[in-house]
mmCIF file of C-alpha atoms and ligand atoms in Angstrom:
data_model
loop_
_atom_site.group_PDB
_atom_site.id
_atom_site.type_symbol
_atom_site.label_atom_id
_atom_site.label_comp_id
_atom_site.label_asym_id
_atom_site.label_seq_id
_atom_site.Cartn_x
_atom_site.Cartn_y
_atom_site.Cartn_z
ATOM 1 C CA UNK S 700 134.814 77.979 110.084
ATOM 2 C CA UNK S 701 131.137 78.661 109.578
ATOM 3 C CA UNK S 702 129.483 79.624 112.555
ATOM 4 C CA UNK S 703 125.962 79.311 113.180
ATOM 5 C CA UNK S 704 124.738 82.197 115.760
ATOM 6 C CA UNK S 705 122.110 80.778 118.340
ATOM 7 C CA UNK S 706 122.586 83.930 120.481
ATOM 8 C CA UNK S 707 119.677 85.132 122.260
ATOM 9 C CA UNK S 708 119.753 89.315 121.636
ATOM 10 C CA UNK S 709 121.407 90.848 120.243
ATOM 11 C CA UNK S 710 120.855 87.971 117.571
ATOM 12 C CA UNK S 711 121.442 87.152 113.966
ATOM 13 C CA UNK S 712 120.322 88.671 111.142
ATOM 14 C CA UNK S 713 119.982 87.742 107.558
ATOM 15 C CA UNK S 714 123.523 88.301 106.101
ATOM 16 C CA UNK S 715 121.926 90.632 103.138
ATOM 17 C CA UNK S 716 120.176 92.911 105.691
ATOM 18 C CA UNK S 717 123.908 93.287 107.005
ATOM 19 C CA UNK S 718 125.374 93.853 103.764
ATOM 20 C CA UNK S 719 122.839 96.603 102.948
ATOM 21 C CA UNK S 720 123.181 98.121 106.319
ATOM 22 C CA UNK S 721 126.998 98.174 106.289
ATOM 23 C CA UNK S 722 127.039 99.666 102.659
ATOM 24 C CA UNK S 723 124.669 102.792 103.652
ATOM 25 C CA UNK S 724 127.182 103.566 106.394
ATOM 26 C CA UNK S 725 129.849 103.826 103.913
ATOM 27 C CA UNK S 726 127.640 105.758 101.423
ATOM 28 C CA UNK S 727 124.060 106.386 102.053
ATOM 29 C CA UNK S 728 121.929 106.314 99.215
ATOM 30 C CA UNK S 729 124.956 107.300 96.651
ATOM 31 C CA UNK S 730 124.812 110.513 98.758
ATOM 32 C CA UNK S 731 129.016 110.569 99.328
ATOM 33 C CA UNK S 732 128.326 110.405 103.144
ATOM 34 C CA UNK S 733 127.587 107.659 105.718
ATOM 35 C CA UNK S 734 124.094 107.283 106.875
ATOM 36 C CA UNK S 735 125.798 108.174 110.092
ATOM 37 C CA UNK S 736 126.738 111.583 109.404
ATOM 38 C CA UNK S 737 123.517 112.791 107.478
ATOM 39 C CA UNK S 738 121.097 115.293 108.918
ATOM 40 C CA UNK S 739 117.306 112.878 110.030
ATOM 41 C CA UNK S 740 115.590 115.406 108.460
ATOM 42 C CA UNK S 741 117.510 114.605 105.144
ATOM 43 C CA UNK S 742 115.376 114.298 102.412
ATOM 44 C CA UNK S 743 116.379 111.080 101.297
ATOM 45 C CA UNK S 744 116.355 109.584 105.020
ATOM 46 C CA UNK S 745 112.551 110.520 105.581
ATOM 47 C CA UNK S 746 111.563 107.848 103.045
ATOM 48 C CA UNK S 747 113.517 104.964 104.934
ATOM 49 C CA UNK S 748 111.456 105.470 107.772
ATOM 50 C CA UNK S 749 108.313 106.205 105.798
ATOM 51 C CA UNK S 750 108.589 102.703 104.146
ATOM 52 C CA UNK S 751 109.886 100.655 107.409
ATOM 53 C CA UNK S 752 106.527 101.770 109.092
ATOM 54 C CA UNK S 753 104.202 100.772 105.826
ATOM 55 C CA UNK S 754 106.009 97.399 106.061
ATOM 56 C CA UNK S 755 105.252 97.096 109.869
ATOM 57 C CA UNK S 756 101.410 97.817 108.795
ATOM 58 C CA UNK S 757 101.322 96.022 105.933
ATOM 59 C CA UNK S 758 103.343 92.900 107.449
ATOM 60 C CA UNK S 759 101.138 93.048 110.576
ATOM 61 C CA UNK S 760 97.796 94.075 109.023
ATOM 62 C CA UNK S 761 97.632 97.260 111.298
ATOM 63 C CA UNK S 762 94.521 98.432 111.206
ATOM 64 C CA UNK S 763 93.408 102.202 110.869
ATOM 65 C CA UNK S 764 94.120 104.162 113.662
ATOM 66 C CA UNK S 765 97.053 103.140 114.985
ATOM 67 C CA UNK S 766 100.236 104.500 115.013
ATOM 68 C CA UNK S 767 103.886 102.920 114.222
ATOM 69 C CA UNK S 768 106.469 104.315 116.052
ATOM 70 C CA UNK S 769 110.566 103.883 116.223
ATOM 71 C CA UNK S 770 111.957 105.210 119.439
ATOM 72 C CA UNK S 771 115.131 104.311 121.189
ATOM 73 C CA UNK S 772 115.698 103.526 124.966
ATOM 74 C CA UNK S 773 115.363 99.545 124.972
ATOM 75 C CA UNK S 774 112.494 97.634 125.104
ATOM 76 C CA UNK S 775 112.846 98.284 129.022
ATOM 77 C CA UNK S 776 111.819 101.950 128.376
ATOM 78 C CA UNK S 777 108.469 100.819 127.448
ATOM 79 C CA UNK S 778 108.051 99.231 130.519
ATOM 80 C CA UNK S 779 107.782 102.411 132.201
ATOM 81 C CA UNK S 780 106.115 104.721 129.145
ATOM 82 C CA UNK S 781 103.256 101.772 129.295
ATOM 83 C CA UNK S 782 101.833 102.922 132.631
ATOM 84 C CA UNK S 783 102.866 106.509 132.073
ATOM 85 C CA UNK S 784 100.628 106.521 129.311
ATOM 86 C CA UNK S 785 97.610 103.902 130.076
ATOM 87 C CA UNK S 786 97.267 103.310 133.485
ATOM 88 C CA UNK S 787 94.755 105.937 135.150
ATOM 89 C CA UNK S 788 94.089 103.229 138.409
ATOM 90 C CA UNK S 789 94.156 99.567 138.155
ATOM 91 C CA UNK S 790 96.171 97.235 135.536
ATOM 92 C CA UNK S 791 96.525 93.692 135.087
ATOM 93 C CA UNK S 792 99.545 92.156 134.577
ATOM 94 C CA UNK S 793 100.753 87.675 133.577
ATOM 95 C CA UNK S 794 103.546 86.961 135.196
ATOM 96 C CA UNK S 795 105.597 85.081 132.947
ATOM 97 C CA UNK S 796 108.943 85.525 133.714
ATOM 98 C CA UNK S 797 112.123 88.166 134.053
ATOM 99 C CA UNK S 798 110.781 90.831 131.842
ATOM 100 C CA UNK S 799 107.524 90.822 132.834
ATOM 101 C CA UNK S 800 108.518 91.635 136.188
ATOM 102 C CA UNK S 801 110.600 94.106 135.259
ATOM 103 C CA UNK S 802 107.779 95.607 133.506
ATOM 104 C CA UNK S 803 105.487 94.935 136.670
ATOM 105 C CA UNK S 804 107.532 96.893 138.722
ATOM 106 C CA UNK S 805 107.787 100.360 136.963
ATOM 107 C CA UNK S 806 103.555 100.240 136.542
ATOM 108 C CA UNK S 807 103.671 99.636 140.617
ATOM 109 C CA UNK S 808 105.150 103.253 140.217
ATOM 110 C CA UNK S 809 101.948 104.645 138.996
ATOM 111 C CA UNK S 810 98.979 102.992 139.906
ATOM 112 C CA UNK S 811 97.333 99.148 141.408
ATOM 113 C CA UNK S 812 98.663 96.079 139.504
ATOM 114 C CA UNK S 813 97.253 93.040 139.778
ATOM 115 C CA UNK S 814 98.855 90.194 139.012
ATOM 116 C CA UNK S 815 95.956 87.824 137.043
ATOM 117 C CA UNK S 816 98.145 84.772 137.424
ATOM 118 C CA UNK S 817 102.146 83.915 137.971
ATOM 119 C CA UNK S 818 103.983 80.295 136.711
ATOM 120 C CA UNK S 819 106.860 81.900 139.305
ATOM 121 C CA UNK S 820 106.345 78.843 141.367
ATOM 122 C CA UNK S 821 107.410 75.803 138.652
ATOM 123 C CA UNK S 822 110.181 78.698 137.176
ATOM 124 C CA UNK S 823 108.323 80.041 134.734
ATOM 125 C CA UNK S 824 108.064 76.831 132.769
ATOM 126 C CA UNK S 825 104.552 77.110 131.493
ATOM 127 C CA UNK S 826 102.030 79.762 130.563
ATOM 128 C CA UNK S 827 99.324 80.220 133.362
ATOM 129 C CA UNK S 828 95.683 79.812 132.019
ATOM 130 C CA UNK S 829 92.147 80.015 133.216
ATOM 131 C CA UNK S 830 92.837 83.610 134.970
ATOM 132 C CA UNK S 831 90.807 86.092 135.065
ATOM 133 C CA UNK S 832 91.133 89.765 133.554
ATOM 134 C CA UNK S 833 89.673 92.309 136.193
ATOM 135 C CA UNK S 834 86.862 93.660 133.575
ATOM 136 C CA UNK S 835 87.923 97.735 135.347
ATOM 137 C CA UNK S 836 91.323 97.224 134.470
ATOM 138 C CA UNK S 837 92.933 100.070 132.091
ATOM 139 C CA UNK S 838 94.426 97.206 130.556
ATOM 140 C CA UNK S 839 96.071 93.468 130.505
ATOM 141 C CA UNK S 840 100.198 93.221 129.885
ATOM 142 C CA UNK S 841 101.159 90.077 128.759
ATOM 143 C CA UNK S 842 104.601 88.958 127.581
ATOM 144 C CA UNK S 843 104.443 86.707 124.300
ATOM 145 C CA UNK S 844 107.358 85.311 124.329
ATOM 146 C CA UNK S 845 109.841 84.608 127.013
ATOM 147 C CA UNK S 846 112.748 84.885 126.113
ATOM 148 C CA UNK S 847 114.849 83.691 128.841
ATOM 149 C CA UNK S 848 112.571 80.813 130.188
ATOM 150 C CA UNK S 849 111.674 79.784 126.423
ATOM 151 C CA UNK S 850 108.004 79.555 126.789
ATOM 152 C CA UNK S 851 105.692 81.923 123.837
ATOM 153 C CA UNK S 852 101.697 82.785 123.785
ATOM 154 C CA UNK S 853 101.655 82.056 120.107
ATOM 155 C CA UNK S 854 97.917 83.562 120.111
ATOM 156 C CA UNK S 855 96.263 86.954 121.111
ATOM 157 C CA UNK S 856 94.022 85.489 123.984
ATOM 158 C CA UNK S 857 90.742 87.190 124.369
ATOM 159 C CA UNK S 858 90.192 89.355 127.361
ATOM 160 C CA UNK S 859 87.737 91.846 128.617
ATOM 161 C CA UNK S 860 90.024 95.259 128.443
ATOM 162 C CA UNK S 861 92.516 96.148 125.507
ATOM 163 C CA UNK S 862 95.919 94.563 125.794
ATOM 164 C CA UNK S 863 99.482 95.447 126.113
ATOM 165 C CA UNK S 864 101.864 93.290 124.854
ATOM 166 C CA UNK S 865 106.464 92.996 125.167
ATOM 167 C CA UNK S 866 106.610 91.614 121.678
ATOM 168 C CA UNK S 867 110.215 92.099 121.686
ATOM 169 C CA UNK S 868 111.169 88.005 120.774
ATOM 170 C CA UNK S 869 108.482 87.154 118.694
ATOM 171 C CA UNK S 870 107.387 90.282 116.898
ATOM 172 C CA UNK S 871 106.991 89.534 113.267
ATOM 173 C CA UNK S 872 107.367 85.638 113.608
ATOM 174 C CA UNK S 873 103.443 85.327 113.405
ATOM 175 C CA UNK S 874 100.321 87.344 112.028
ATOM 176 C CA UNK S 875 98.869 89.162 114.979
ATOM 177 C CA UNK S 876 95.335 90.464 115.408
ATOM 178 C CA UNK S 877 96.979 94.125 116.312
ATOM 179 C CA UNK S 878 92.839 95.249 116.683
ATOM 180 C CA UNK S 879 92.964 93.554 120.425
ATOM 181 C CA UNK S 880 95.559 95.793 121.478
ATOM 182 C CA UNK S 881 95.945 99.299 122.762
ATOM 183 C CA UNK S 882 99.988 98.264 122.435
ATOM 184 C CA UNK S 883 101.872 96.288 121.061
ATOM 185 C CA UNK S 884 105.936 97.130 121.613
ATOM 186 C CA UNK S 885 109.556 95.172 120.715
ATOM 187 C CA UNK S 886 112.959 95.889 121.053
ATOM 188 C CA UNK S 887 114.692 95.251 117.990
ATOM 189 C CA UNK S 888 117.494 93.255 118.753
ATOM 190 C CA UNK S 889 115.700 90.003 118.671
ATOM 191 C CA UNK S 890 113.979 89.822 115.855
ATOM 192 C CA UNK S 891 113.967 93.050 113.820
ATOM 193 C CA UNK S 892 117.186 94.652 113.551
ATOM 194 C CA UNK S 893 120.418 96.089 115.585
ATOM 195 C CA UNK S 894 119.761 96.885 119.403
ATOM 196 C CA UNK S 895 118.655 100.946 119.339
ATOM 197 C CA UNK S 896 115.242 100.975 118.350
ATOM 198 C CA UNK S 897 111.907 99.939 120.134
ATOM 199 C CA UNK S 898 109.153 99.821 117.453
ATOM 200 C CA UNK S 899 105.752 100.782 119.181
ATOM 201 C CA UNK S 900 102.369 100.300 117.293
ATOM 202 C CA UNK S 901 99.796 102.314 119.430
ATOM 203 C CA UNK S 902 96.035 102.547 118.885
ATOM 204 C CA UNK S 903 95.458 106.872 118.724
ATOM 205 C CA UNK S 904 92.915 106.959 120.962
ATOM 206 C CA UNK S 905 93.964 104.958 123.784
ATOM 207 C CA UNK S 906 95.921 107.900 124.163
ATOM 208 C CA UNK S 907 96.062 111.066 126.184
ATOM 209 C CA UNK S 908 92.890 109.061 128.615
ATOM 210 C CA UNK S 909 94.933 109.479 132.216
ATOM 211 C CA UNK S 910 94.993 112.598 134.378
ATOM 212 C CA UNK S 911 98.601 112.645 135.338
ATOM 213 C CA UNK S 912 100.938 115.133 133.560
ATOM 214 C CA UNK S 913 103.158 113.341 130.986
ATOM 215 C CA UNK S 914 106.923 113.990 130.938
ATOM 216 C CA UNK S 915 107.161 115.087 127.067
ATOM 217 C CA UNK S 916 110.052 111.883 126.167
ATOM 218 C CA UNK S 917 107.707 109.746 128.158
ATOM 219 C CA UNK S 918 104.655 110.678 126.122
ATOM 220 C CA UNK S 919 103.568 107.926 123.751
ATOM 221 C CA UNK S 920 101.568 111.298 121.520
ATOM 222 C CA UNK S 921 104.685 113.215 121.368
ATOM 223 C CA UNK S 922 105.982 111.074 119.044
ATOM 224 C CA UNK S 923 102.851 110.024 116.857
ATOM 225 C CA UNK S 924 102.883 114.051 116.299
ATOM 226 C CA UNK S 925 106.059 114.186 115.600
ATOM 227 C CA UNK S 926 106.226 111.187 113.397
ATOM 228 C CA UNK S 927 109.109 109.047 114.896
ATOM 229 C CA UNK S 928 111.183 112.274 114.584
ATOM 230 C CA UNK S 929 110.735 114.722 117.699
ATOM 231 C CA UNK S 930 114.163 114.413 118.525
ATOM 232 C CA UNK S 931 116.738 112.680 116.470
ATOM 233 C CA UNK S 932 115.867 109.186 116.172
ATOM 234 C CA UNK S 933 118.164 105.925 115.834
ATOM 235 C CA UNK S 934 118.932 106.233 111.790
ATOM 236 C CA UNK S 935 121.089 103.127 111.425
ATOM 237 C CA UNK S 936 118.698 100.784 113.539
ATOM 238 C CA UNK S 937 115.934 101.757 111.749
ATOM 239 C CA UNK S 938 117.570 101.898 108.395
ATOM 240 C CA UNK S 939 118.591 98.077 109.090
ATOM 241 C CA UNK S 940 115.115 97.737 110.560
ATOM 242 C CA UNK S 941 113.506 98.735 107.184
ATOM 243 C CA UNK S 942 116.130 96.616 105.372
ATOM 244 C CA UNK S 943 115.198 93.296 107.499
ATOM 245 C CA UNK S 944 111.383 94.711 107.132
ATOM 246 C CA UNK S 945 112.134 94.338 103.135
ATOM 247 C CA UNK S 946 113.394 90.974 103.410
ATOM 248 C CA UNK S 947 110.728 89.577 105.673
ATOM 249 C CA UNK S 948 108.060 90.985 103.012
ATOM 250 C CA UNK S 949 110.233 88.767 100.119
ATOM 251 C CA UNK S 950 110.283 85.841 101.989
ATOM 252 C CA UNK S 951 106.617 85.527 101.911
ATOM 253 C CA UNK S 952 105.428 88.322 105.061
ATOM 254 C CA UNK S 953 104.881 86.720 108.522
ATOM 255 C CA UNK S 954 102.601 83.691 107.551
ATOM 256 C CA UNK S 955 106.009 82.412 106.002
ATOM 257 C CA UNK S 956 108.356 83.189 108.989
ATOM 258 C CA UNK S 957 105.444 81.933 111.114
ATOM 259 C CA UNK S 958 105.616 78.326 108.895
ATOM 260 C CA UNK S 959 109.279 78.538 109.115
ATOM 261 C CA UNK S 960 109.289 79.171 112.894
ATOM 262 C CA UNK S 961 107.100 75.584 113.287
ATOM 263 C CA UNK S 962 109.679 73.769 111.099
ATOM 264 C CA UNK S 963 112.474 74.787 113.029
ATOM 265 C CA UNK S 964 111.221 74.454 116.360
ATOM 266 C CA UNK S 965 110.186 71.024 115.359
ATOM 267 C CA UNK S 966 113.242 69.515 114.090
ATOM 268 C CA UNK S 967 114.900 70.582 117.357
ATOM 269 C CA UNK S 968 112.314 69.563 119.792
ATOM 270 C CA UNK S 969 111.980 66.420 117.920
ATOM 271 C CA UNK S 970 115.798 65.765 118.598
ATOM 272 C CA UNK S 971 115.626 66.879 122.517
ATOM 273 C CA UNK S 972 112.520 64.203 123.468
ATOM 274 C CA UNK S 973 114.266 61.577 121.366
ATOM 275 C CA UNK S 974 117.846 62.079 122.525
ATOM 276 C CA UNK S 975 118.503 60.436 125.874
ATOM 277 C CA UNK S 976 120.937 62.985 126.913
ATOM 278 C CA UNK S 977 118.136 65.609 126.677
ATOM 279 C CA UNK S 978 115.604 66.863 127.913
ATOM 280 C CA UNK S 979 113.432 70.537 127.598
ATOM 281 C CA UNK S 980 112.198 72.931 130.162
ATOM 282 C CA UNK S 981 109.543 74.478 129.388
ATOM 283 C CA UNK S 982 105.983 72.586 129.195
ATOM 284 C CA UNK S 983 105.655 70.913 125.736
ATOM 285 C CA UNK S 984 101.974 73.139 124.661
ATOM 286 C CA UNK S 985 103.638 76.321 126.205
ATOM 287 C CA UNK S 986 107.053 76.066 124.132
ATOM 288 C CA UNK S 987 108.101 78.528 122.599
ATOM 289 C CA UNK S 988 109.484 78.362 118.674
ATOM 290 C CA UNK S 989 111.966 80.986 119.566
ATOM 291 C CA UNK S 990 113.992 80.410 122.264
ATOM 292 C CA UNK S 991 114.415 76.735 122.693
ATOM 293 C CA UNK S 992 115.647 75.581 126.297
ATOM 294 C CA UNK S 993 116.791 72.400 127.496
ATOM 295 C CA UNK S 994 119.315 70.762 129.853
ATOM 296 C CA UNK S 995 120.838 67.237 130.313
ATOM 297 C CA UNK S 996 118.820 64.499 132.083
ATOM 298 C CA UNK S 997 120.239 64.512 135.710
ATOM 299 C CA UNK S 998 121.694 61.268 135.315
ATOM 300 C CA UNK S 999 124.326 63.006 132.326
ATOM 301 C CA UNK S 1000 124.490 66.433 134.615
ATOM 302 C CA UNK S 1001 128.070 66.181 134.416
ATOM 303 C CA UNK S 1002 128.310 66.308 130.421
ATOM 304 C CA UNK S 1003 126.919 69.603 130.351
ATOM 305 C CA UNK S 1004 130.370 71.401 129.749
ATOM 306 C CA UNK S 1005 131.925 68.818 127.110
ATOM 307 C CA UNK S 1006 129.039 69.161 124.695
ATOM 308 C CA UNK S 1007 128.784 72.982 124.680
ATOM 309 C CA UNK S 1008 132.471 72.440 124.226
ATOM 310 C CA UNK S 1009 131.772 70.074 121.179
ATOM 311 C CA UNK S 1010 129.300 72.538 119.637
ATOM 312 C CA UNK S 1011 131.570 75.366 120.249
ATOM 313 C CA UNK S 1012 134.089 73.821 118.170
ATOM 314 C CA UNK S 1013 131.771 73.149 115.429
ATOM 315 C CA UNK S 1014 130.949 76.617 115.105
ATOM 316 C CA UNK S 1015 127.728 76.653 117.591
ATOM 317 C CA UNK S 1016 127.577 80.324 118.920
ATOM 318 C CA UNK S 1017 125.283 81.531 122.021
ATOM 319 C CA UNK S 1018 123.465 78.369 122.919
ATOM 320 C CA UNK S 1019 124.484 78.321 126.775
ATOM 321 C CA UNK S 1020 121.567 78.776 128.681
ATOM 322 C CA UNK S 1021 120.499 81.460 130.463
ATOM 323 C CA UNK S 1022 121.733 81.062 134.354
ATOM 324 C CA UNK S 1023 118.298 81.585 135.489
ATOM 325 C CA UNK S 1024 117.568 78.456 133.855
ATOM 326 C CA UNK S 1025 120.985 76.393 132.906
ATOM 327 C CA UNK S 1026 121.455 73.920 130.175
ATOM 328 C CA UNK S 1027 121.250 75.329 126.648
ATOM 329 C CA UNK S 1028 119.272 77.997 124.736
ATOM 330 C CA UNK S 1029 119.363 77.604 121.050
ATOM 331 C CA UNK S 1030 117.568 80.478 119.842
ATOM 332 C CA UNK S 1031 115.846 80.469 116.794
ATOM 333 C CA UNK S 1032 114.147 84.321 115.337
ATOM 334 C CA UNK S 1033 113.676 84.815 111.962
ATOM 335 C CA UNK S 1034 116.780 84.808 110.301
ATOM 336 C CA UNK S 1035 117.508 81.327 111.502
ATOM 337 C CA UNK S 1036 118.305 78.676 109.144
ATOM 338 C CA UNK S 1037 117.200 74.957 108.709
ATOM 339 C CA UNK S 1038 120.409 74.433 108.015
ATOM 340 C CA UNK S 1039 121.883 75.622 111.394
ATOM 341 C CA UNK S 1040 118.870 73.870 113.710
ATOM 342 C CA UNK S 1041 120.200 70.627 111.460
ATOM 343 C CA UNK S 1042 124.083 71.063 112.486
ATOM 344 C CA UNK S 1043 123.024 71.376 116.286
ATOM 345 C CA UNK S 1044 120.927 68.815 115.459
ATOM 346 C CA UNK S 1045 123.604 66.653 114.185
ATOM 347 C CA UNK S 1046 125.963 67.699 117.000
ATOM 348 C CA UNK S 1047 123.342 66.071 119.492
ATOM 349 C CA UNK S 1048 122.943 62.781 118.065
ATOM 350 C CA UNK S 1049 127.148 62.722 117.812
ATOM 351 C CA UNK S 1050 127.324 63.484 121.336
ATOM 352 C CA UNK S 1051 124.929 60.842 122.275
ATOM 353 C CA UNK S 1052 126.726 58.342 120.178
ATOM 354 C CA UNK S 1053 129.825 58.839 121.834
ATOM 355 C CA UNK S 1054 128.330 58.317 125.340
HETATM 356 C C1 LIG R 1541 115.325 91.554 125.624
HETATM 357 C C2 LIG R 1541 113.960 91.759 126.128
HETATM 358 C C3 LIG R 1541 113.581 92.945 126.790
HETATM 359 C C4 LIG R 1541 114.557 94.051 127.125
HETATM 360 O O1 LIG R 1541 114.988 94.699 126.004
HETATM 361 P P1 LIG R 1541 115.986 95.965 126.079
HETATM 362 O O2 LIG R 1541 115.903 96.472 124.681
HETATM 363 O O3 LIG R 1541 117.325 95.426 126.450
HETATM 364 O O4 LIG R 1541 115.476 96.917 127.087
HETATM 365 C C5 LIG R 1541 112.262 93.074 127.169
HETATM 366 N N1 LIG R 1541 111.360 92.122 126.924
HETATM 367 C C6 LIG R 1541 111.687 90.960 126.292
HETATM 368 C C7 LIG R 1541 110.638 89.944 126.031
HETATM 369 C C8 LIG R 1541 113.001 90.759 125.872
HETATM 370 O O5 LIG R 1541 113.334 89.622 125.244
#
């Protein structure tokens, strides 16, 4: 049976991007060996990760003087190398959600945090607005899409101090105006590739500004000198990275995922206010195009479990909702089809017929 893959990360990709990825592991670059079991330093491998970071610059309009780097530990790894690297006294941090908590907590480590504004209250469901940015911050840390509560900043709001954004569930879904951030980072299981590889894009001179010695692994210049490669980095994410990188650029770049992204999310929204059953969770101008949430109406509670048992058996995978919110969770990245938002589409308006 066909299966259509809703999970939320580690997430689909497009099927060619796994062909490609699987065939360099069997023979890399008509080499004889797997990409697996070649040296980093290989001559042919420095070109892979030479032309997944002029993608990530050309796809994302980088401007001069930043840095793109691929380094492995999880997006949750930059939590901590953030305020290792930028916080001298005082940051600002939105709380909006799980992650940026998490990512909260390890810059409490180092230094003041103040939290701007927090939806924690009404479970995350909405995106605060009408904070304010301390203007002696080091920086602002925002979270553009959350993932697990299914709201998204789909814009680069203006502040008074450089930003920091987790970019790990929307990276690449949109164009981005990198110039208003010091950082931008993403874990790459959402959107960009297999889970071991963070992709960072850092402006150079934000860096090296604090006082406090830097742990070398923890220091974001380590790795802009030693170009992605001061110790061995992730080959086969970043291979699949460049690979996904490739097919983004032939689909028309970001402005056409970003178009994409809107039809999807439409559709599927569209179906969730119409169908009685339904309803979403987050608040309709902070949705996010990503991560989709929504639950039954109270009155239908109960039918919760039959109709993730009625899209499991038409080949629905990963759309349970996270427990921290319930329901459903169809996500939707990049490599999401029409065609797959249309059969849980179709599954919903069955389900409602028959009750
Ligand atoms: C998944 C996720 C993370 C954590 O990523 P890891 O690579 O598992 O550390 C952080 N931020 C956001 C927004 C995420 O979706």
């Amino acid at each position: 049976m066909k299966k259509y893959n809703f999970n939320a990360g580690p997430s689909m990709l497009p099927r060619e991007v796994i062909e490609a990825t699987a065939a360099a592991c069997l023979d890399f670059d008509g080499c004889g060996l797997s990409l697996m079991e070649i040296s980093h330093r290989a001559k042919n491998f420095q070109p892979v990760l030479d032309e997944a970071t002029a993608l990530v610059k050309e796809l994302l309009s980088v401007p001069t003087g930043y840095s793109v780097l691929f380094l492995a530990g999880g997006a949750s790894m930059e939590f901590c190398r953030i305020p290792y690297n930028f916080l001298e006294k005082k940051a600002a941090y939105l709380n909006t959600g799980t992650w940026a908590n998490k990512a909260m907590k390890e810059a409490r480590l180092l230094g003041e945090v103040v939290e701007v504004a927090s939806s924690a209250e009404a479970n995350y469901s909405y995106i605060p607005k009408g904070y304010t940015v301390p203007a002696d911050a080091d920086y602002f840390h925002i979270t553009t899409n959350n993932t697990i509560f299914g709201t998204e900043m789909r814009y680069d709001p203006d502040c008074p101090v450089p930003m920091v954004a987790d970019m790990s569930s929307d990276i690449f879904s949109r164009p981005v105006d990198v110039a208003k951030y010091n950082c931008i980072y993403a874990g790459a299981q959402k959107n960009l590739s297999m889970a071991g590889v963070n992709i960072v894009i850092v402006k150079d001179e934000a860096l090296e500004k604090v006082s406090r010695p830097l742990p070398t692994m923890l220091n974001y210049m380590t790795h802009v000198k030693g170009g992605s490669m001061f110790n061995t980095p992730p080959v086969v994410p970043i291979y699949c990275a460049m690979q996904n990188l490739r097919w983004i650029k032939a689909q028309g770049g970001v402005e056409a995922m970003d178009k994409r992204a809107v039809e999807r999310a439409a559709a599927l929204y569209g179906e969730i206010d119409r169908n009685k059953l339904f309803r979403g969770t987050a608040k309709e101008e902070d949705r996010s195009l990503m991560n989709i949430c929504f639950v039954m109406n109270d009155e239908y509670k109960e039918l919760e479990a039959d109709f993730l048992q009625m899209a499991t058996e038409r080949g629905m995978v990963g759309i349970k909702g996270h427990r921290s919110v319930g329901g459903f969770r169809a996500s939707c990245y990049n490599a999401q089809t029409l065609e797959g938002v249309n059969a849980l589409i179709q599954c919903m308006k069955d389900f409602e017929a028959a009750h």
